[in-house]
Structures are given as structure tokens and as C-alpha cells.
Short mmCIF file of C-alpha atoms in Angstrom, two decimals:
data_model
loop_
_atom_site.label_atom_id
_atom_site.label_comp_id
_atom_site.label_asym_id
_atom_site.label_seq_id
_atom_site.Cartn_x
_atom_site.Cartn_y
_atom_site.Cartn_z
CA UNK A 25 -18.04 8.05 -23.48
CA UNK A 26 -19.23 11.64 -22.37
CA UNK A 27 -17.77 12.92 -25.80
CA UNK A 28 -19.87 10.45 -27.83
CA UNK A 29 -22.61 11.49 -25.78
CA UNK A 30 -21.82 15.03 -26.29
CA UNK A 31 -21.44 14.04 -30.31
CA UNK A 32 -25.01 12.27 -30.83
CA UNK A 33 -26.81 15.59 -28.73
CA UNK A 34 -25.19 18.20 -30.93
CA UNK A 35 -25.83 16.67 -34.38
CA UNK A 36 -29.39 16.63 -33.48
CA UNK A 37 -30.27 13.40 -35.11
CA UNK A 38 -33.03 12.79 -32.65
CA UNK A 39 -34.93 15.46 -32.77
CA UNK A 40 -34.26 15.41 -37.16
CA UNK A 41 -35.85 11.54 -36.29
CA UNK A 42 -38.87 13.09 -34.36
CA UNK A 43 -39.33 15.77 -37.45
CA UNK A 44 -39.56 13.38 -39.87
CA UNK A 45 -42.11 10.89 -38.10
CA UNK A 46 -44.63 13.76 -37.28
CA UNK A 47 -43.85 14.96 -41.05
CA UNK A 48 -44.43 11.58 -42.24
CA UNK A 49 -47.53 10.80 -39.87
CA UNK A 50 -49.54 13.95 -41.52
CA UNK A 51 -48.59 13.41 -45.14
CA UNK A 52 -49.54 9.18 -44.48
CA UNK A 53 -52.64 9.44 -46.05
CA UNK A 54 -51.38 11.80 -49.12
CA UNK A 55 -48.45 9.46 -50.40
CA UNK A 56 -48.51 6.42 -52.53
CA UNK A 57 -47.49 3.50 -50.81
CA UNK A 58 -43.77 3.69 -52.57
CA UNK A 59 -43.66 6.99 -50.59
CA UNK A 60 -44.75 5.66 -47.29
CA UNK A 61 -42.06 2.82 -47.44
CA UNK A 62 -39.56 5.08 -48.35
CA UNK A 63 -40.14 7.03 -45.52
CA UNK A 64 -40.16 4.37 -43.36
CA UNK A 65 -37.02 2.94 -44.52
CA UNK A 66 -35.41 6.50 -44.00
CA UNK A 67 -36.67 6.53 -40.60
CA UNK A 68 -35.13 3.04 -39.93
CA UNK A 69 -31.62 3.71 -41.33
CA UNK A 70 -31.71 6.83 -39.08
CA UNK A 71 -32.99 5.26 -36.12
CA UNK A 72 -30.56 2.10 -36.84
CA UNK A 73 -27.39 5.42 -36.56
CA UNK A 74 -28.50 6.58 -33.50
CA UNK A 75 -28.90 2.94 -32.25
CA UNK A 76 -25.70 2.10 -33.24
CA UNK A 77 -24.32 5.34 -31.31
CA UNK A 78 -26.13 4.11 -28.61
CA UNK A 79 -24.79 1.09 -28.63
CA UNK A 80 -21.20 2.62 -28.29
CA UNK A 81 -21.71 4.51 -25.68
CA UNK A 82 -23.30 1.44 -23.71
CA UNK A 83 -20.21 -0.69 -24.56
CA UNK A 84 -17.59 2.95 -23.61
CA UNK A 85 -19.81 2.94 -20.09
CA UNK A 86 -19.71 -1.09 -19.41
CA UNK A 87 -16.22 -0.49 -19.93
CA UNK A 88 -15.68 2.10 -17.57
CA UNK A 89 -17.65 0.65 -14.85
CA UNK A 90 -15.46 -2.54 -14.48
CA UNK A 91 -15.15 -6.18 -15.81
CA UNK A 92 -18.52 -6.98 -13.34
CA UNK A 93 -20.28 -3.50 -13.61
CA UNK A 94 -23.81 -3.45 -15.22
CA UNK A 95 -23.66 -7.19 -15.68
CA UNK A 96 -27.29 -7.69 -14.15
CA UNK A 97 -28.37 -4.61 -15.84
CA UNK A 98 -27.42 -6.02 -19.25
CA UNK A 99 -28.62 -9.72 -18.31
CA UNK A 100 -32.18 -8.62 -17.35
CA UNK A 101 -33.12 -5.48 -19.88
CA UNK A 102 -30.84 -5.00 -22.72
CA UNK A 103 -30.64 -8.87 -23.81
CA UNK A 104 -34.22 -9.64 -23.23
CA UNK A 105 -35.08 -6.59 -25.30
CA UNK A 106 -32.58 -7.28 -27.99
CA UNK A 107 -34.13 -11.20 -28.38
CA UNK A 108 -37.46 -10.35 -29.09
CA UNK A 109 -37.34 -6.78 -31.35
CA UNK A 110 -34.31 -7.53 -33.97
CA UNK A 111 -34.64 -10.22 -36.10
CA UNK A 112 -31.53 -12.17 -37.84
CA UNK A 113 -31.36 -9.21 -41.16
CA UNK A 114 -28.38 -8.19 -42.46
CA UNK A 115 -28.83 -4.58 -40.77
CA UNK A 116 -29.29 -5.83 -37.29
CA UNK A 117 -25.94 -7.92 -37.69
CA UNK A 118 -23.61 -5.19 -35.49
CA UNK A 119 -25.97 -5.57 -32.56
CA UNK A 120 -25.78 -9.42 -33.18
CA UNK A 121 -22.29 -9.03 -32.56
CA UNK A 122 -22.18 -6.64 -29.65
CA UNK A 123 -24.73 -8.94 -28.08
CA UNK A 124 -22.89 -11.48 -28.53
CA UNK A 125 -19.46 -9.52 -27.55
CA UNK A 126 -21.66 -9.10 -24.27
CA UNK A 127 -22.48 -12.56 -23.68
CA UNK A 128 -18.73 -13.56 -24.01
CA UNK A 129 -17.79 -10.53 -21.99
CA UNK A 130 -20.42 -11.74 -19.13
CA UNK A 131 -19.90 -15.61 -19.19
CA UNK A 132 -16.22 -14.67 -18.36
CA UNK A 133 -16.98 -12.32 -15.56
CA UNK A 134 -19.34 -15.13 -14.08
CA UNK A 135 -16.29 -17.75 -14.83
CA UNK A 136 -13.41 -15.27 -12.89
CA UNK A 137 -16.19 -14.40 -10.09
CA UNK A 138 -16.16 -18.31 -9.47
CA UNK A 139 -12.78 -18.91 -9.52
CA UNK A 140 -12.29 -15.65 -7.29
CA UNK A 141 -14.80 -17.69 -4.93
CA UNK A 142 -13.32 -20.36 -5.08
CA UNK A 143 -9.26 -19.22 -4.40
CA UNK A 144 -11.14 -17.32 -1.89
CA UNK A 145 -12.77 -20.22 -0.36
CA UNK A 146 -9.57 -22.18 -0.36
CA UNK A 147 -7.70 -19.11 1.47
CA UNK A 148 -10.10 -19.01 4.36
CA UNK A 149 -9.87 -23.04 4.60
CA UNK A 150 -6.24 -22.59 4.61
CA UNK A 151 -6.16 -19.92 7.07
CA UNK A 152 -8.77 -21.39 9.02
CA UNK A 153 -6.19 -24.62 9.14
CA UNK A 154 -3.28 -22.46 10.25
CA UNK A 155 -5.45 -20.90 12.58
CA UNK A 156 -5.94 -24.58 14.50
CA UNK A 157 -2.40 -25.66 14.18
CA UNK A 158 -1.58 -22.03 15.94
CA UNK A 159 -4.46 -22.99 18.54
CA UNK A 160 -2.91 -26.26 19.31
CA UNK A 161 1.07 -24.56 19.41
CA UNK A 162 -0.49 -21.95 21.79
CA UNK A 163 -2.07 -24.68 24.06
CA UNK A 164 1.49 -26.67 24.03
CA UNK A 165 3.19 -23.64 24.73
CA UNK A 166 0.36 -22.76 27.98
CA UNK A 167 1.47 -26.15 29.05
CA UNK A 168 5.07 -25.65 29.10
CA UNK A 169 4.70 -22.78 30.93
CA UNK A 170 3.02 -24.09 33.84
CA UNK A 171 5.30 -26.57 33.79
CA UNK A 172 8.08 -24.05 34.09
CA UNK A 173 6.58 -21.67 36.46
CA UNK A 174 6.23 -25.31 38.72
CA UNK A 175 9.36 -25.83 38.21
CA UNK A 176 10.58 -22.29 39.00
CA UNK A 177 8.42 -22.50 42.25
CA UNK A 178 9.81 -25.32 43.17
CA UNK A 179 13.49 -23.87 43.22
CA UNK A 180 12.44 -21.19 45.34
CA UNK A 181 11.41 -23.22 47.76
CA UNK A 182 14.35 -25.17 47.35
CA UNK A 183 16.48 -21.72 47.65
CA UNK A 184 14.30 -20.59 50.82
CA UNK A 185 15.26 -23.84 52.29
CA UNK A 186 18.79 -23.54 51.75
CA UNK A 187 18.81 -20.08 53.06
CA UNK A 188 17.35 -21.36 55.92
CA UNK A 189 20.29 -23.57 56.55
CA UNK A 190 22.97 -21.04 55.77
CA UNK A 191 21.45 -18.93 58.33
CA UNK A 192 21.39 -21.61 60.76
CA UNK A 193 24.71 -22.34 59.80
CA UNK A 194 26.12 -19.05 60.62
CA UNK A 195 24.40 -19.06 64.09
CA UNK A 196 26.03 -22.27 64.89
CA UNK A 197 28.95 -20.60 63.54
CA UNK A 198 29.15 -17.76 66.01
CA UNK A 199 27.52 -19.93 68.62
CA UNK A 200 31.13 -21.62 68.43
CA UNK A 201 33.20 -18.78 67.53
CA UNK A 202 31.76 -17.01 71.22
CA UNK A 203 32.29 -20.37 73.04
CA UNK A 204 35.55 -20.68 71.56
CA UNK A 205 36.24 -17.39 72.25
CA UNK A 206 35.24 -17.86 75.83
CA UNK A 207 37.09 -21.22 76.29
CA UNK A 208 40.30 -19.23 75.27
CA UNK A 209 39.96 -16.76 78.32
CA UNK A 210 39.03 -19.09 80.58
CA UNK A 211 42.07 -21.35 79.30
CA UNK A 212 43.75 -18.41 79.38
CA UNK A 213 42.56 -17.48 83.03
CA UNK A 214 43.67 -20.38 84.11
CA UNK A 215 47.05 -20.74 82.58
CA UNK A 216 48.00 -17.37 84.89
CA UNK A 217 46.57 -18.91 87.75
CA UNK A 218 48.80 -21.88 87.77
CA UNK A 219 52.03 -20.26 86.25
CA UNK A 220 54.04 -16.87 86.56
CA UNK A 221 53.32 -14.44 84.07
CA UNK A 222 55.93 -13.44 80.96
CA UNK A 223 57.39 -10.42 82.64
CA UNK A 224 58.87 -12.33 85.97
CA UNK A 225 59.45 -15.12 83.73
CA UNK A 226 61.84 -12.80 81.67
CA UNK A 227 62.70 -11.26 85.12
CA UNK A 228 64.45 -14.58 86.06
CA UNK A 229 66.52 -17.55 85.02
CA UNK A 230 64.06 -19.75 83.32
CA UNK A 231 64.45 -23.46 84.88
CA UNK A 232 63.54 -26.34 82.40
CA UNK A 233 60.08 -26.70 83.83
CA UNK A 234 59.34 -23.09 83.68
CA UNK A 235 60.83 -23.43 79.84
CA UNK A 236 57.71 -26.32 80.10
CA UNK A 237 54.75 -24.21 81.23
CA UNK A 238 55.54 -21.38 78.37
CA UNK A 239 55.14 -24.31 75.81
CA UNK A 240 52.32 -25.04 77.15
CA UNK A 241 51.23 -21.04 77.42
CA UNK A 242 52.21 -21.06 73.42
CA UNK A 243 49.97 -23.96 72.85
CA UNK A 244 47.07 -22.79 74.56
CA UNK A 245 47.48 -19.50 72.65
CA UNK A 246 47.90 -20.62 69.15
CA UNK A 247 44.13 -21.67 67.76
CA UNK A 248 43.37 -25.35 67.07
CA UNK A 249 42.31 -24.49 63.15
CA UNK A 250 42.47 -21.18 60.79
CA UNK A 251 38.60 -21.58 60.82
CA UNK A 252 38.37 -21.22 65.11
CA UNK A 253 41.07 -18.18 64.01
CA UNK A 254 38.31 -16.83 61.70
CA UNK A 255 35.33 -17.18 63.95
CA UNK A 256 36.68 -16.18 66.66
CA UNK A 257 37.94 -12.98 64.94
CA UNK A 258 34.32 -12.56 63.47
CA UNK A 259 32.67 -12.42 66.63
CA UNK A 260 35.08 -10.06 68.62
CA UNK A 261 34.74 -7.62 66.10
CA UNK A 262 30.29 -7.95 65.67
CA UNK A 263 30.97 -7.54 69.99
CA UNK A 264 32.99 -4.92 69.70
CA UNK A 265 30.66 -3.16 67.37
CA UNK A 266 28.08 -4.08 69.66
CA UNK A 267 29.77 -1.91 72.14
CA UNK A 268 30.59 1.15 70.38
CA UNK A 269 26.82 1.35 68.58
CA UNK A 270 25.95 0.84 72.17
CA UNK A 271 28.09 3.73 73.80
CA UNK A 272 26.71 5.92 71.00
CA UNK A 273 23.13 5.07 72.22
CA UNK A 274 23.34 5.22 75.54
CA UNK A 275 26.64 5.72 77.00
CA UNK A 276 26.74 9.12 75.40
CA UNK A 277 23.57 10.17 76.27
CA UNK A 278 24.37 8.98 80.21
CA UNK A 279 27.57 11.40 79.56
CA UNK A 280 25.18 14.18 78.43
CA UNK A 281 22.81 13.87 81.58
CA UNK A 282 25.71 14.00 84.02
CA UNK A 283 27.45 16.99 82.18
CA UNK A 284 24.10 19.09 81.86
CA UNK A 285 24.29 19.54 85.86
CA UNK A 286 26.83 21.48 85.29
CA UNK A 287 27.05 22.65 81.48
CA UNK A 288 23.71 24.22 80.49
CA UNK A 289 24.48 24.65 76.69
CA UNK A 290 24.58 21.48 74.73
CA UNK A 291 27.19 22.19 72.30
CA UNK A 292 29.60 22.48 75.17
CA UNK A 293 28.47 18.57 76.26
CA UNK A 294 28.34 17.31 72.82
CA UNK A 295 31.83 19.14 72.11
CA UNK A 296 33.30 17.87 75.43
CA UNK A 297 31.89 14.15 74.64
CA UNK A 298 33.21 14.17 71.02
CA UNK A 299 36.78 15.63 72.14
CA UNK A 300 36.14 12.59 75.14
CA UNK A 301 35.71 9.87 72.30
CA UNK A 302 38.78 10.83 70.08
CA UNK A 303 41.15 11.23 72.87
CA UNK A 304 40.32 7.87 74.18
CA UNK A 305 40.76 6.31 70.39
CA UNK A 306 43.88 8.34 70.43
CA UNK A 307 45.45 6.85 74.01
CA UNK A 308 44.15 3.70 73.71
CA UNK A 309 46.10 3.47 70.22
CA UNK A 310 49.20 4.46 71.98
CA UNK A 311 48.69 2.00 74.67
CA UNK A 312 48.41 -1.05 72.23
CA UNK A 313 51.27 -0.22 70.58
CA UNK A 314 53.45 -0.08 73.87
CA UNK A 315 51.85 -3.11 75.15
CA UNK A 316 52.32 -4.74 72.03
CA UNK A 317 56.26 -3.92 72.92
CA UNK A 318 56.45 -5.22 76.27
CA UNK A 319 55.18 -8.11 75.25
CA UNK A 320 57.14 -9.29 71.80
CA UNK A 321 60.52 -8.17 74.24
CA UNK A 322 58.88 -10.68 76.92
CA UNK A 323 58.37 -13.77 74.33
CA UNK A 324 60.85 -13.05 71.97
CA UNK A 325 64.03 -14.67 74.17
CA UNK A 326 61.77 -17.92 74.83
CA UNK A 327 60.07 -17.92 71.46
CA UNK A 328 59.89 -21.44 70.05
CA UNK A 329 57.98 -23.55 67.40
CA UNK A 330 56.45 -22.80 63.96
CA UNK A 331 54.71 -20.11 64.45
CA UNK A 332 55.79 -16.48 63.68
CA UNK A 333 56.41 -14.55 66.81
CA UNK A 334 53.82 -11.36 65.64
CA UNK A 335 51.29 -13.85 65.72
CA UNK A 336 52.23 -15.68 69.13
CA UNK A 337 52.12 -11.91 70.58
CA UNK A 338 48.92 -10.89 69.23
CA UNK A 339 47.41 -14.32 70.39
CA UNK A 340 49.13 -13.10 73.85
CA UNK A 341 47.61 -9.18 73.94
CA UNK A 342 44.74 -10.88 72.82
CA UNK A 343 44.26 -13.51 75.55
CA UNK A 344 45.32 -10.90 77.95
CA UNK A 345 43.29 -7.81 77.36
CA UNK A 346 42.37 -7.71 81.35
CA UNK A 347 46.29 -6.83 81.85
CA UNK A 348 45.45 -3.54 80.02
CA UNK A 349 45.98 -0.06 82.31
CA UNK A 350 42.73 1.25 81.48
CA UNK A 351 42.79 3.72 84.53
CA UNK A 352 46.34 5.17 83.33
CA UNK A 353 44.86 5.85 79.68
CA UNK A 354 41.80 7.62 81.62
CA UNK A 355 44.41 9.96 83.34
CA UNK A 356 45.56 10.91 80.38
CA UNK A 357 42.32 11.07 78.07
CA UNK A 358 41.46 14.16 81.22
CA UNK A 359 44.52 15.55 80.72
CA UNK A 360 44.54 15.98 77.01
CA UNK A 361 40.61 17.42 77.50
CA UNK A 362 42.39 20.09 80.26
CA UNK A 363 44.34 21.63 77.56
CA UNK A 364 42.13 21.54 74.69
CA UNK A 365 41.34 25.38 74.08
CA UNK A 366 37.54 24.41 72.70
CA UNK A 367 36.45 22.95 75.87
CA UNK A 368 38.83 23.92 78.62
CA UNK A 369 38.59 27.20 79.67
CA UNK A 370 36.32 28.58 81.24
CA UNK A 371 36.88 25.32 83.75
CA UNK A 372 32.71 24.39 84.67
CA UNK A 373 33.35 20.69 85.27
CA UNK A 374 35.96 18.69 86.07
CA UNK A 375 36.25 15.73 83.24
CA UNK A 376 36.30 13.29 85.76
CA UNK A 377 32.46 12.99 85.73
CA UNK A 378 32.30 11.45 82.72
CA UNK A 379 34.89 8.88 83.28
CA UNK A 380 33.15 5.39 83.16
CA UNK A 381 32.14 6.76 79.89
CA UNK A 382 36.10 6.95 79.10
CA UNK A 383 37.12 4.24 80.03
CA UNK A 384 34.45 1.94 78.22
CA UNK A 385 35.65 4.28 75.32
CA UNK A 386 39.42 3.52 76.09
CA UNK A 387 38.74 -0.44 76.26
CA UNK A 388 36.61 -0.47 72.93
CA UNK A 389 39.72 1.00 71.16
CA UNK A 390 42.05 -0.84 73.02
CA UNK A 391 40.47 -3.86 71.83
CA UNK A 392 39.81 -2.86 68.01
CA UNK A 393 42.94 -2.89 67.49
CA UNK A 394 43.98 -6.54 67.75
CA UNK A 395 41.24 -6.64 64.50
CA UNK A 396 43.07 -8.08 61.53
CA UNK A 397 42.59 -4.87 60.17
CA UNK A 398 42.11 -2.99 63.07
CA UNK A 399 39.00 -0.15 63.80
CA UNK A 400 39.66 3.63 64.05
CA UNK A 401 37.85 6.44 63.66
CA UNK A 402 37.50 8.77 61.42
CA UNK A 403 39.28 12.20 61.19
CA UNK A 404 37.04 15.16 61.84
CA UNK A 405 37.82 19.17 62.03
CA UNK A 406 35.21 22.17 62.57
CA UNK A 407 34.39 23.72 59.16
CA UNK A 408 34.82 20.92 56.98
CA UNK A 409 32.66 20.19 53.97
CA UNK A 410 30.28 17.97 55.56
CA UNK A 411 30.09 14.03 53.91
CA UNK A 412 26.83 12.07 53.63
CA UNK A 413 28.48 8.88 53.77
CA UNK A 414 30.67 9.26 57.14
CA UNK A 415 27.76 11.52 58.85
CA UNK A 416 24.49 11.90 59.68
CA UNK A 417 23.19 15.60 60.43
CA UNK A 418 21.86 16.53 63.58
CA UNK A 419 18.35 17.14 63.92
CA UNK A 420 18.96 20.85 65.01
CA UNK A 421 21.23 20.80 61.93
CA UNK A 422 20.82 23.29 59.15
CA UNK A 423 19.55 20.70 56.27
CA UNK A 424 21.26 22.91 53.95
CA UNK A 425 24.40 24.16 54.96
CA UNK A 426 27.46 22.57 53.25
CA UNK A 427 30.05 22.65 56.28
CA UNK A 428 30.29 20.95 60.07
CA UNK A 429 30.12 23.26 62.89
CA UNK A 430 30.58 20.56 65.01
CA UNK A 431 30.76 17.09 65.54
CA UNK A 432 29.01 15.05 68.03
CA UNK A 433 30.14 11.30 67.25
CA UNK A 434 33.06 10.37 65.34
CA UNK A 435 32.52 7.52 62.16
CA UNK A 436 34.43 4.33 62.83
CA UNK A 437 36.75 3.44 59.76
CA UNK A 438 37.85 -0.16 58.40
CA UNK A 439 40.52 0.42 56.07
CA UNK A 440 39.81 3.74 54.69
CA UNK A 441 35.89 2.36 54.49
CA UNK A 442 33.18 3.73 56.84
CA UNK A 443 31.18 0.48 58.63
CA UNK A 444 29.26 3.07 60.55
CA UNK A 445 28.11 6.26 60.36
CA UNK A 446 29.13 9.08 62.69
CA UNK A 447 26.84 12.38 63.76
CA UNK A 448 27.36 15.87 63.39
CA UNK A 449 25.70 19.49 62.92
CA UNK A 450 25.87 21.02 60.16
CA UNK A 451 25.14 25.00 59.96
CA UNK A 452 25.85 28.07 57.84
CA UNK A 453 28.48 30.24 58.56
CA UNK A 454 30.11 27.01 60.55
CA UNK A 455 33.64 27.91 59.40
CA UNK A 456 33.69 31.31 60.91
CA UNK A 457 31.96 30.52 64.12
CA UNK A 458 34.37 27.93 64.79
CA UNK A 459 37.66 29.96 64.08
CA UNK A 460 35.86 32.87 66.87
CA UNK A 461 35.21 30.31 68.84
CA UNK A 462 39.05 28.64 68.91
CA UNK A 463 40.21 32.57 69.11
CA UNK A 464 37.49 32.96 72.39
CA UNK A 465 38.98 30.11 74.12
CA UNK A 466 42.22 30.66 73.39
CA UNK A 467 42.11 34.41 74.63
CA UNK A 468 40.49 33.00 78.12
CA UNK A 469 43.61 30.46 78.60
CA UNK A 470 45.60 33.54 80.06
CA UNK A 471 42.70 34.71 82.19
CA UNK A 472 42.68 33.50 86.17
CA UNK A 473 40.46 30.65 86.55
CA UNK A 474 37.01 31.22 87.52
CA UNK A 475 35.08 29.14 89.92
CA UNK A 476 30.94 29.01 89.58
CA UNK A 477 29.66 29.33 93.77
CA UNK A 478 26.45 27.52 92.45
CA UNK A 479 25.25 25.66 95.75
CA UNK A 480 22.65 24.10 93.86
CA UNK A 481 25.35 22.33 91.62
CA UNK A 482 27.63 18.86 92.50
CA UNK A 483 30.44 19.51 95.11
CA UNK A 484 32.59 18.12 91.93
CA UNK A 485 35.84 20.09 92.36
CA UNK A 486 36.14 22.35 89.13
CA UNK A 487 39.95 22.98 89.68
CA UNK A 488 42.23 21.53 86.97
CA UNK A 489 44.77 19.44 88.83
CA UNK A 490 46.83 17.35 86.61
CA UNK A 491 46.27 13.27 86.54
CA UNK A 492 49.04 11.64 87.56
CA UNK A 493 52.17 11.04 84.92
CA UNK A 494 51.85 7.50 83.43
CA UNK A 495 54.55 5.22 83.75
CA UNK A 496 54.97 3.56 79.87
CA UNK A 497 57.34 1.17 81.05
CA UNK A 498 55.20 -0.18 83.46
CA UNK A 499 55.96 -4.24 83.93
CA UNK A 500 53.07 -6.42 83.10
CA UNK A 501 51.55 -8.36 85.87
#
């Protein structure tokens, strides 16, 4: 289009056209009237070219502009125009036919514009009807969900309920495993009241009736179900837990007052304390398993019935814990502390102070032991690389040092598996400090003892006298 536009300006046709009208307008009155309509039949033909350029370039332009570009332009100017100045001659037959080209070219623009209207129409209807039947899913899917989320709140009630009977079902539980527990010591109790116990049995000839009351002994021994077993093993372990988180608490801290009357620095107590706690673990350990002895030699001659003789024992040592020698494992708990070089020498106290704390100590591991597994605790040295899971720090501890200088409460073990924590300080440099320390104590061992003459202190005799020798083979009562 631009280069037919381009064409028609350079060829100068219109301004030739404008020429030959002036030219024609001041010679009108000279010519004959042959000239005159020759010159206005030249003017035509030239003005029907440039018209018929025109033309071209209109059709190049509606082209360009679209199928329904210039459409109302055409409708309202060009074929208004065209109706009224050209008449039906031969020379205005091209525009006729581009008129007419027009006409055809709009009536089918108007007839796609309708049926693009009308697909579109039927596109929103559709749309519009998915749009409802998406509405209405939606809605039924709303619906559903309430009725799930009721439903879901309704099993949580459900599930609070039954939790609420499980737990009361384990406090009955216990409630029967500590009256069972209790009706075997009283049974027990009562069985030693009325006849002799194992060791003068053994001691003797046994007479048919005595052969009588250690069937009866068995029978009160063995438990009426495994389940009583269970329970009753369940709650002698949650008491005996009881016991040692208590002695942590308070026991230990009733140790630490009575030692700071004589001991001013507190890593001696704590020391002293922790040495205290894995001596008694260590005796009482020792004790079981000779008490264990005596007993299995005691039963083993009379043994009868169906059940295995480990188990009759343990039902015995566990019946019979009151027949343990607590005192005798105190004796030597203080004499084990005497010789330790961290906390013997120089001699401020005499370990007897502390030994209701001991012996509370000395029972607790007496008694962990008839666990099925049995309690211990855990093994602890000075300079070790200090464990999060088996300890918790101090709070004078040194947050960030990676070794133990000391411990103050040993962890208690079930199976290689820590149940509770233990306690210790932690500081830099802990390694070093402890191997002086050892070396200090050590050195002073050879030194004469050395009284304190503090009047202010307890007349508690600081000497080191030895406790006296235990007896292993001591009969059971």
C-alpha cells in the first residue's frame, strides 16, 4: 500500500489534473464546444486513473487493517458516496465491482462476527453450567466434611475415654500389685513366726511335719498367677526408684549438711558422698550374691514341686529382704572410703556420720538386684569425656568443657540403658587436676595422721579405726 501511495505522488498525476482544469477554465470561453468536451473527457479519463489508484490503495489498506477493520468507515462514507455520484456506464464498471467486492467482503464479516457471538454466547452458557455443577460438587463436598470432622471428633472423645480407662486400669493395677506385694510380707511375716527358718531347718533332721511347713513356705512363696509375678515386680522396681530419686534429693543433701561441719570445701563432700554411693552399690552387690548362696544351699536338699529352684530362691531373698546384714555392708562401705586415696587422707571426719545415708544406699542396691534385670549404676572415672545422656552438669560446671572433674551422683543403668540421669561437674583442665590430685593424696598416705583441735567442731572421733571384719558365712536367722 505505502508503495502505491508512493507511485500515484511521484507521477504527479494530480497536480497534471489541477494544470489542466485551471488551463481549461481560462481557455472555456475561447474553444468551440468540440474543444470543451474534449477537455472534459480528458479530465475524466485522468481523474477516473487516479480514482482507480485510489481505489487500490483503499482495498491494499482494508486489507491490512483486518477482516473487520474500516467496516463502518466504508458502510457510512465510501458506499453512500459511491450510490449517488457514479452512474451504471461502462467506465464506472471497476468501482461497481469493488463496491460490490466490499459489500460481499462486509456481509461476511457481519455473518462471522455473529457466529463469533454466538459460539461465544454458547461458551459462557456452557461455562456458566459447569460453573453450577462445580457449585453444587463443592457444597456436597462442604457437607462431607463436616460430616467427617464429626465423625473424627467423635473418636477423640471416644479415644480420651478409653485413655481414661487405661489409666484407671493401671492404678488399679498397682493398687493390687502393692497390696499383693504387701500380703506376701505379711504372709511371709507370718510364716517365720509360726515355723523355724531354712538355716536350722537344714541345721537338723527334718521330721515329716517340718518336711510339711516348707511345702507350705514354697507355696506361700511361689505367686498365685504370672500377672501378680508381673505387678508385683512393676511396683518394687517404680518403689525402688522412688527411693533412690529420693536419696538423690534429699538424702544427699542431709549427707552434705552433716559433712560441711566438718569439711568446708564442697568437692571434698560431694567426692566423699559419690565414693559413699558406689561403694554401697558395690557391697550391697556382693552381699546379694552371697545371700543368694546361703540360701539355694538351704532349699536345695528339701527342694520339691514344679518349680525351678532359682526361682523358689529368688521368691525366698525376695520375701526375706529384712534378713539382710545391712549394718555389716555399712562396716565395710567405711572401710573401703578409709583407704580410698581421693578422700582419705588428710582424715577430717570419720565416715561414720554419714551412715544412715549408707545404709539406705546399701538396702536400695540390695534390693535392685532381685529386679528381673536387676539396677546398677553406672561406671564413672575423673577425666572422662563427659556424656549428655548419663549426666547432667553441675551448675558450677564449666558449660563448655568436654571432660568430668568430678562426679557427684552416679546414673542408674538397666541393661546397658540409662533410666535416670546421674550429676557431675564438668571443667577444663579436669584430667590434669584430677591425676595432681590422686598424686596429692597419695603422697599424704605416708604422712602421720593429723588431728584438727577445732573445739567449735563435733566431738566425732577423726581416728581411722577399722570396722569390724564381716563374717560371709554368717547363718541366716
Amino acid at each position: 500500500m505505502a508503495d502505491s501511495l508512493r507511485r500515484l505522488v511521484n507521477n504527479e498525476s494530480c497536480r497534471t489534473l489541477q494544470d489542466k482544469l485551471e488551463n481549461w477554465y481560462k481557455d472555456y470561453y475561447m474553444n468551440s464546444c468540440d474543444q470543451n468536451l474534449n477537455c472534459c473527457c480528458e479530465i475524466i479519463e485522468m481523474n477516473s486513473r487516479i480514482q482507480g489508484q485510489l481505489f487500490t490503495i483503499l482495498s491494499l489498506t482494508a486489507q491490512e487493517g483486518g477482516h473487520y477493520a474500516g467496516v463502518e468507515t466504508i458502510k457510512s462514507r465510501l458506499l453512500p458516496w459511491l450510490g449517488t455520484c457514479f452512474s451504471n456506464s461502462s467506465i464506472a464498471k471497476p468501482i461497481e465491482n469493488n463496491i460490490n467486492l466490499l459489500q460481499v467482503e462486509s456481509l461476511e464479516k457481519d455473518r462471522q462476527l455473529r457466529e463469533l457471538s454466538a459460539s461465544r454466547e454458547r461458551e459462557i452458557q456452557q461455562l456458566d453450567s459447569e460453573l453450577n455443577s462445580t457449585r453444587v460438587q463443592l457444597s456436597m463436598v462442604q457437607q462431607e466434611l463436616k460430616s467427617l470432622q464429626a465423625q473424627e471428633e467423635s473418636r477423640q472423645r471416644s479415644l480420651d475415654m478409653l485413655t481414661d480407662y487405661e489409666r484407671q486400669l493401671r492404678t488399679l493395677k498397682d493398687e493390687i500389685a502393692v497390696l499383693s506385694a504387701e500380703k506376701s510380707v505379711l504372709q511371709s511375716r507370718l510364716s517365720r513366726s509360726r515355723s523355724p527358718s531354712p538355716v536350722s531347718q537344714h541345721s537338723r533332721s527334718c521330721s515329716p511335719m517340718q518336711k510339711e511347713l516348707q511345702k507350705e513356705l514354697h507355696k506361700e512363696l511361689v505367686p498365685s498367677s504370672p500377672l501378680v509375678s508381673r505387678l508385683s515386680s512393676v511396683s518394687r522396681k517404680a518403689n525402688l526408684l522412688a527411693r533412690f530419686s529420693d536419696a538423690y534429693a534429699q538424702g544427699r543433701l542431709e549427707a552434705q549438711t552433716l559433712l560441711k561441719r566438718f569439711i568446708d570445701k564442697m568437692e571434698t563432700v560431694q567426692r566423699i558422698i559419690y565414693i559413699a554411693t558406689v561403694e554401697s552399690f558395690h557391697v550391697a552387690k556382693m552381699a546379694f550374691r552371697h545371700f543368694k548362696i546361703r540360701v539355694r544351699k538351704t532349699l536345695s536338699p528339701t527342694h520339691i514341686g514344679s518349680e525351678e529352684l532359682e526361682d523358689a530362691v529368688m521368691d525366698y531373698v525376695i520375701c526375706h529382704l529384712d534378713l539382710y546384714d545391712v549394718q555389716c555392708s555399712v562396716n565395710d562401705v567405711i572401710r573401703a572410703m578409709n583407704v580410698n586415696p581421693k578422700i582419705s587422707f588428710p582424715p577430717e571426719v570419720d565416715f561414720i556420720v554419714i551412715n544412715s545415708f549408707i545404709k539406705e544406699i546399701c538396702c536400695i542396691a540390695f534390693a535392685m538386684q532381685t529386679l528381673d534385670p536387676p539396677l546398677d549404676i553406672a561406671f564413672g572415672a575423673d577425666g572422662e569425656i563427659f556424656n549428655d545422656c548419663k549426666y547432667r552438669r553441675s551448675c558450677d560446671s564449666d558449660f563448655t568443657a568436654p571432660l568430668v572433674f568430678y562426679h557427684v551422683w552416679p546414673a542408674l543403668m538397666e541393661n546397658e540403658i540409662v533410666i535416670m540421669k546421674g550429676e557431675a561437674v564438668t571443667k577444663r583442665g579436669a584430667f590434669w587436676s584430677s591425676v595432681r590430685n590422686v598424686n596429692r593424696s597419695r603422697s599424704r598416705s605416708l604422712s602421720p595422721v593429723h588431728h584438727h583441735g577445732c573445739s567449735g567442731k563435733s566431738g566425732v572421733s577423726r581416728s581411722r579405726s577399722p570396722s569390724p571384719p564381716r563374717n560371709i558365712n554368717t547363718s541366716l536367722p
